[in-house]
Short mmCIF file of C-alpha atoms in Angstrom, two decimals:
data_model
loop_
_atom_site.label_atom_id
_atom_site.label_comp_id
_atom_site.label_asym_id
_atom_site.label_seq_id
_atom_site.Cartn_x
_atom_site.Cartn_y
_atom_site.Cartn_z
CA MET A 1 35.67 7.11 -4.68
CA GLU A 2 35.58 5.49 -1.54
CA SER A 3 35.46 2.14 -1.05
CA LYS A 4 36.34 1.31 2.33
CA PRO A 5 33.58 -1.51 3.92
CA PHE A 6 30.53 -0.09 6.21
CA VAL A 7 30.09 -1.98 9.51
CA LEU A 8 27.73 -0.75 12.14
CA SER A 9 28.32 0.01 15.52
CA VAL A 10 25.59 1.01 18.59
CA LYS A 11 26.09 2.86 21.10
CA ALA A 12 23.46 3.88 24.25
CA LEU A 13 23.11 7.34 25.03
CA VAL A 14 22.94 5.88 28.68
CA ARG A 15 20.98 7.81 31.32
CA ASP A 16 20.49 7.49 35.15
CA ALA A 17 17.30 8.59 37.47
CA GLU A 18 19.51 12.30 37.61
CA GLY A 19 19.37 12.64 33.60
CA ARG A 20 22.65 12.37 33.55
CA TYR A 21 24.15 10.37 31.40
CA LEU A 22 27.37 7.20 31.48
CA ALA A 23 30.82 8.19 29.77
CA LEU A 24 33.11 5.62 29.60
CA ARG A 25 37.38 6.65 29.28
CA ARG A 26 39.45 4.47 27.12
CA ALA A 27 41.91 2.63 28.95
CA PRO A 28 45.22 3.05 27.69
CA GLY A 29 45.74 0.09 26.16
CA SER A 30 43.17 0.97 23.83
CA ASN A 31 43.44 0.37 20.00
CA ALA A 32 42.83 3.20 19.25
CA ASN A 33 41.33 7.11 21.20
CA ALA A 34 43.17 6.02 24.55
CA GLY A 35 42.41 8.65 27.19
CA LYS A 36 39.23 9.63 25.06
CA TRP A 37 35.05 9.43 26.62
CA ASP A 38 33.45 7.40 24.74
CA PHE A 39 29.72 5.64 25.07
CA PRO A 40 29.37 1.88 25.75
CA GLY A 41 28.32 -0.58 22.83
CA GLY A 42 29.89 -1.59 19.74
CA LYS A 43 29.09 -4.09 17.36
CA LEU A 44 26.63 -6.75 16.49
CA ASP A 45 28.24 -9.78 16.68
CA GLU A 46 27.14 -12.45 13.96
CA GLY A 47 22.82 -12.61 13.55
CA GLU A 48 22.15 -11.11 16.92
CA GLY A 49 19.98 -7.95 16.24
CA LEU A 50 19.90 -4.29 17.14
CA GLU A 51 18.32 -4.27 20.81
CA ALA A 52 20.27 -8.04 21.78
CA GLY A 53 23.63 -6.69 21.13
CA LEU A 54 23.14 -3.23 22.68
CA LEU A 55 22.05 -4.62 25.51
CA ARG A 56 24.73 -7.34 25.42
CA GLU A 57 27.86 -5.01 25.23
CA VAL A 58 26.12 -1.80 27.58
CA PHE A 59 26.05 -4.89 30.72
CA GLU A 60 29.95 -6.07 29.70
CA GLU A 61 31.54 -2.86 29.29
CA THR A 62 29.65 -1.08 32.34
CA GLY A 63 27.62 -4.08 34.51
CA LEU A 64 24.41 -2.38 34.32
CA THR A 65 21.49 -3.59 32.41
CA VAL A 66 19.25 -1.02 30.63
CA SER A 67 15.88 -0.33 28.45
CA LEU A 68 15.88 1.02 25.51
CA VAL A 69 14.80 4.57 24.90
CA ARG A 70 14.31 6.65 21.80
CA VAL A 71 17.40 7.00 18.77
CA VAL A 72 19.52 9.92 18.80
CA GLY A 73 21.45 10.74 16.42
CA ALA A 74 23.74 8.71 14.39
CA ALA A 75 27.63 9.60 13.50
CA GLN A 76 30.72 7.86 11.26
CA SER A 77 34.18 7.67 12.07
CA ASP A 78 37.02 6.60 9.13
CA ALA A 79 39.32 4.00 9.95
CA PRO A 80 42.05 3.24 8.11
CA LYS A 81 40.49 0.18 6.86
CA ARG A 82 36.46 0.83 7.25
CA ILE A 83 33.99 3.32 7.73
CA VAL A 84 32.06 2.53 11.21
CA ALA A 85 28.68 3.97 10.75
CA TYR A 86 27.09 4.52 14.42
CA LEU A 87 23.55 4.39 15.41
CA LEU A 88 23.10 6.02 18.69
CA ILE A 89 20.39 4.97 21.40
CA GLU A 90 18.77 6.71 24.58
CA ALA A 91 19.18 4.38 27.41
CA ARG A 92 17.68 3.74 31.03
CA VAL A 93 20.24 1.99 33.65
CA GLU A 94 17.29 -0.77 35.15
CA SER A 95 19.29 -1.59 37.44
CA GLY A 96 23.38 -2.79 38.71
CA GLU A 97 25.93 -0.05 39.93
CA VAL A 98 28.62 0.80 37.23
CA ARG A 99 31.51 -2.17 37.07
CA LEU A 100 34.25 -1.57 34.12
CA SER A 101 35.80 -4.10 32.27
CA ASP A 102 38.94 -3.99 30.77
CA GLU A 103 38.32 -1.53 27.53
CA HIS A 104 37.60 1.98 30.54
CA ASP A 105 39.70 3.16 33.25
CA GLU A 106 36.97 5.80 34.65
CA PHE A 107 33.43 6.50 34.10
CA ALA A 108 31.14 10.01 34.38
CA TRP A 109 27.92 10.71 35.25
CA THR A 110 27.65 13.82 33.17
CA PRO A 111 24.77 16.12 32.55
CA ARG A 112 23.20 16.70 29.02
CA GLU A 113 24.37 20.55 28.87
CA GLU A 114 28.21 18.92 30.06
CA LEU A 115 28.26 16.64 27.32
CA PRO A 116 30.42 19.17 25.16
CA LYS A 117 32.89 19.61 27.33
CA VAL A 118 33.90 16.06 27.44
CA ASP A 119 36.80 15.04 25.72
CA MET A 120 34.88 13.09 23.32
CA VAL A 121 36.19 10.62 20.51
CA ALA A 122 36.28 12.34 17.44
CA GLN A 123 32.94 10.99 16.26
CA PHE A 124 30.70 12.06 19.21
CA ARG A 125 32.05 15.46 19.61
CA ALA A 126 29.60 17.17 16.83
CA PHE A 127 26.92 14.76 18.37
CA ALA A 128 27.44 15.47 21.41
CA THR A 129 27.59 19.50 21.10
CA GLU A 130 24.11 19.19 19.17
CA PHE A 131 21.89 16.91 22.13
CA ALA A 132 23.38 19.53 24.54
CA VAL A 133 20.99 21.50 23.80
CA ARG A 134 18.40 19.97 22.19
CA ALA A 135 14.59 19.90 23.71
CA PRO A 136 14.64 16.79 26.54
CA GLY A 137 12.34 13.74 24.63
CA ALA A 138 13.12 15.02 21.79
CA MET B 1 7.61 1.94 30.81
CA GLU B 2 8.94 1.45 26.73
CA SER B 3 8.48 -2.89 26.72
CA LYS B 4 8.36 -3.26 22.62
CA PRO B 5 11.32 -4.43 20.99
CA PHE B 6 14.15 -2.19 18.95
CA VAL B 7 14.76 -3.11 15.79
CA LEU B 8 16.94 -2.34 13.03
CA SER B 9 16.16 -1.24 9.72
CA VAL B 10 18.86 0.73 7.21
CA LYS B 11 17.62 3.86 4.35
CA ALA B 12 20.10 4.46 1.11
CA LEU B 13 19.73 8.49 0.45
CA VAL B 14 20.75 7.51 -2.99
CA ARG B 15 22.18 10.34 -5.40
CA ASP B 16 22.66 11.01 -8.50
CA ALA B 17 25.59 12.60 -10.70
CA GLU B 18 23.20 15.66 -10.08
CA GLY B 19 22.76 15.65 -6.60
CA ARG B 20 18.95 14.90 -6.32
CA TYR B 21 17.95 11.58 -3.51
CA LEU B 22 15.82 8.96 -4.87
CA ALA B 23 12.63 9.04 -3.31
CA LEU B 24 9.87 5.62 -3.70
CA ARG B 25 6.03 6.01 -3.51
CA ARG B 26 5.25 3.17 -1.48
CA ALA B 27 2.50 0.86 -3.45
CA PRO B 28 -1.37 1.21 -2.43
CA GLY B 29 -1.41 -2.88 -1.64
CA SER B 30 1.33 -1.52 1.46
CA ASN B 31 1.14 -2.85 5.09
CA ALA B 32 1.70 0.43 6.50
CA ASN B 33 1.71 3.88 4.81
CA ALA B 34 0.42 3.52 1.77
CA GLY B 35 1.20 6.21 -1.05
CA LYS B 36 3.41 7.79 0.83
CA TRP B 37 7.11 7.81 0.03
CA ASP B 38 10.08 6.35 1.44
CA PHE B 39 13.87 5.79 1.01
CA PRO B 40 15.29 2.50 -0.37
CA GLY B 41 16.45 -0.29 2.30
CA GLY B 42 15.01 -2.44 5.21
CA LYS B 43 15.66 -4.74 7.55
CA LEU B 44 19.00 -6.36 7.24
CA ASP B 45 18.64 -10.49 6.68
CA GLU B 46 19.79 -12.64 9.37
CA GLY B 47 23.48 -12.67 9.96
CA GLU B 48 23.59 -10.73 7.72
CA GLY B 49 25.94 -6.78 7.28
CA LEU B 50 25.52 -3.37 7.54
CA GLU B 51 26.35 -2.82 3.88
CA ALA B 52 26.16 -5.49 1.89
CA GLY B 53 22.13 -5.96 3.69
CA LEU B 54 21.72 -1.91 2.45
CA LEU B 55 22.59 -2.95 -1.02
CA ARG B 56 20.90 -5.81 -1.30
CA GLU B 57 17.53 -4.32 -0.46
CA VAL B 58 18.64 -1.03 -2.48
CA PHE B 59 19.13 -3.25 -5.47
CA GLU B 60 16.24 -5.52 -5.42
CA GLU B 61 14.38 -2.49 -4.87
CA THR B 62 15.00 -0.14 -7.20
CA GLY B 63 17.53 -2.13 -9.91
CA LEU B 64 20.41 0.50 -9.32
CA THR B 65 23.92 -0.28 -7.54
CA VAL B 66 25.21 1.86 -6.10
CA SER B 67 28.33 2.57 -3.46
CA LEU B 68 28.20 3.83 0.49
CA VAL B 69 29.58 7.83 1.64
CA ARG B 70 28.35 8.49 4.55
CA VAL B 71 26.37 7.93 7.18
CA VAL B 72 23.84 10.93 7.24
CA GLY B 73 21.93 10.26 9.88
CA ALA B 74 19.07 8.38 12.39
CA ALA B 75 15.18 8.83 12.96
CA GLN B 76 12.73 5.92 14.14
CA SER B 77 8.93 5.44 14.10
CA ASP B 78 6.90 3.81 16.85
CA ALA B 79 4.78 0.55 15.45
CA PRO B 80 2.08 -1.14 17.97
CA LYS B 81 4.41 -3.67 18.77
CA ARG B 82 8.31 -2.20 18.46
CA ILE B 83 10.58 0.58 17.36
CA VAL B 84 11.77 0.73 14.36
CA ALA B 85 15.64 2.34 14.91
CA TYR B 86 17.15 3.37 11.26
CA LEU B 87 20.70 4.56 9.70
CA LEU B 88 20.17 6.83 7.11
CA ILE B 89 23.00 6.39 4.77
CA GLU B 90 24.33 8.35 1.69
CA ALA B 91 24.41 5.91 -1.33
CA ARG B 92 25.94 7.25 -5.03
CA VAL B 93 24.88 5.32 -8.28
CA GLU B 94 26.88 3.04 -9.40
CA SER B 95 25.61 1.79 -12.43
CA GLY B 96 21.76 1.02 -13.35
CA GLU B 97 18.85 2.13 -14.44
CA VAL B 98 15.49 2.88 -11.98
CA ARG B 99 13.68 -0.83 -11.60
CA LEU B 100 11.20 -0.26 -9.13
CA SER B 101 9.74 -3.75 -7.36
CA ASP B 102 5.76 -4.70 -6.12
CA GLU B 103 6.26 -2.62 -3.04
CA HIS B 104 6.58 1.06 -4.88
CA ASP B 105 4.68 2.10 -7.94
CA GLU B 106 6.45 5.56 -8.69
CA PHE B 107 10.03 7.26 -7.98
CA ALA B 108 11.17 10.84 -8.53
CA TRP B 109 14.77 11.91 -8.33
CA THR B 110 14.42 14.92 -6.29
CA PRO B 111 17.30 17.76 -5.59
CA ARG B 112 18.11 18.46 -2.18
CA GLU B 113 16.52 21.15 -1.22
CA GLU B 114 12.77 20.38 -1.84
CA LEU B 115 12.34 17.33 0.34
CA PRO B 116 11.30 18.86 2.52
CA LYS B 117 7.89 19.36 -0.13
CA VAL B 118 7.34 14.91 -0.32
CA ASP B 119 5.05 14.08 1.48
CA MET B 120 7.20 11.35 3.93
CA VAL B 121 5.84 9.02 5.50
CA ALA B 122 6.63 10.39 8.87
CA GLN B 123 9.57 8.71 10.30
CA PHE B 124 11.69 10.56 7.76
CA ARG B 125 10.45 14.39 8.10
CA ALA B 126 12.36 16.14 10.50
CA PHE B 127 15.42 14.44 8.97
CA ALA B 128 14.45 15.48 5.21
CA THR B 129 13.26 19.70 6.56
CA GLU B 130 17.22 19.33 8.41
CA PHE B 131 19.32 17.68 5.48
CA ALA B 132 17.60 20.25 2.60
CA VAL B 133 19.20 23.04 4.45
CA ARG B 134 22.68 21.22 5.53
CA ALA B 135 25.40 22.44 3.89
CA PRO B 136 26.18 19.56 1.42
CA GLY B 137 28.43 17.30 2.10
CA ALA B 138 28.14 17.30 5.64
#
C-alpha cells in the first residue's frame, strides 16, 4: 500500500524565439541527481498560486522573465519519503539573459527533437521522448 | 499574446476494486458544462497542499475516502478569464459509498476502455482516449 505523501512541483519548458527549450544541469552539490539535466521550476511556497510560483522559480533559477503558454505534460518521481507530482507548462521568454543560481552549473537551449538525447533526470525522460515527436503547438 | 492567468485544478481518477473509474455528471445548474461528465476534484484552497486538497475535494463530491496512487496526466481548459491547468492523479477507494454533492446529479463507474465513449468535458477527452489504451499501471 502506498502511504507516501504527494507533493506538487511545477516545471517550465522555457522556449526561446528560435523554438529551443532551456535545460539546466544540476550542480555537483545537489542533494539528488547531481549532473543530470532538469527543467527550471519547483515547489510552490505556502499559499502561492501556480503561476506566481512558477514565474518566481524560473526567475530565481534562470534570471529570465517568462510568460506561461500552455500545459504540456505531467510526471512523477518516487522519492524515499514522498512522491513528487510534476506539472509541466510551456513558457516563453519575455525578457532577460540566462543567469544561473547555485543550483545549476550549466544551461543549454535545446531544440525539441534533441531533448531525448539529453541526460535528463529520470522523471522527465519519458516526457522528453514523447514531447520531441509531438506536433508543435500540441 | 497570452495574458490570462493560469490556475491549478487537481482531479482524481478514482478506481474501484474492479478497476473501474468514477465519472460524475455535472448538474443542470452548473455554471459551465452542465450535463457533461467530469472527474472529481477541483482547485486547492489557499495554502492547501496538493494531497490534502484533492482528498478533500473527492470526499466533498463523492463521499469516498481515497488514497493517491500516481500521476496519470495533465490537461488544460481555456476559460474566458483564465486558463485552468489540470493535474490528473489516479486514486484508489479506501472506504465509503458514493454520495453526490449538489454539483453532480449522476455517477458512473466506467471501465478504462469505455472512458472515450463518455460525453466528457472537452478538456479531458484527449486524456480519456489516450488513457483507455495505455498499459494498466503505466
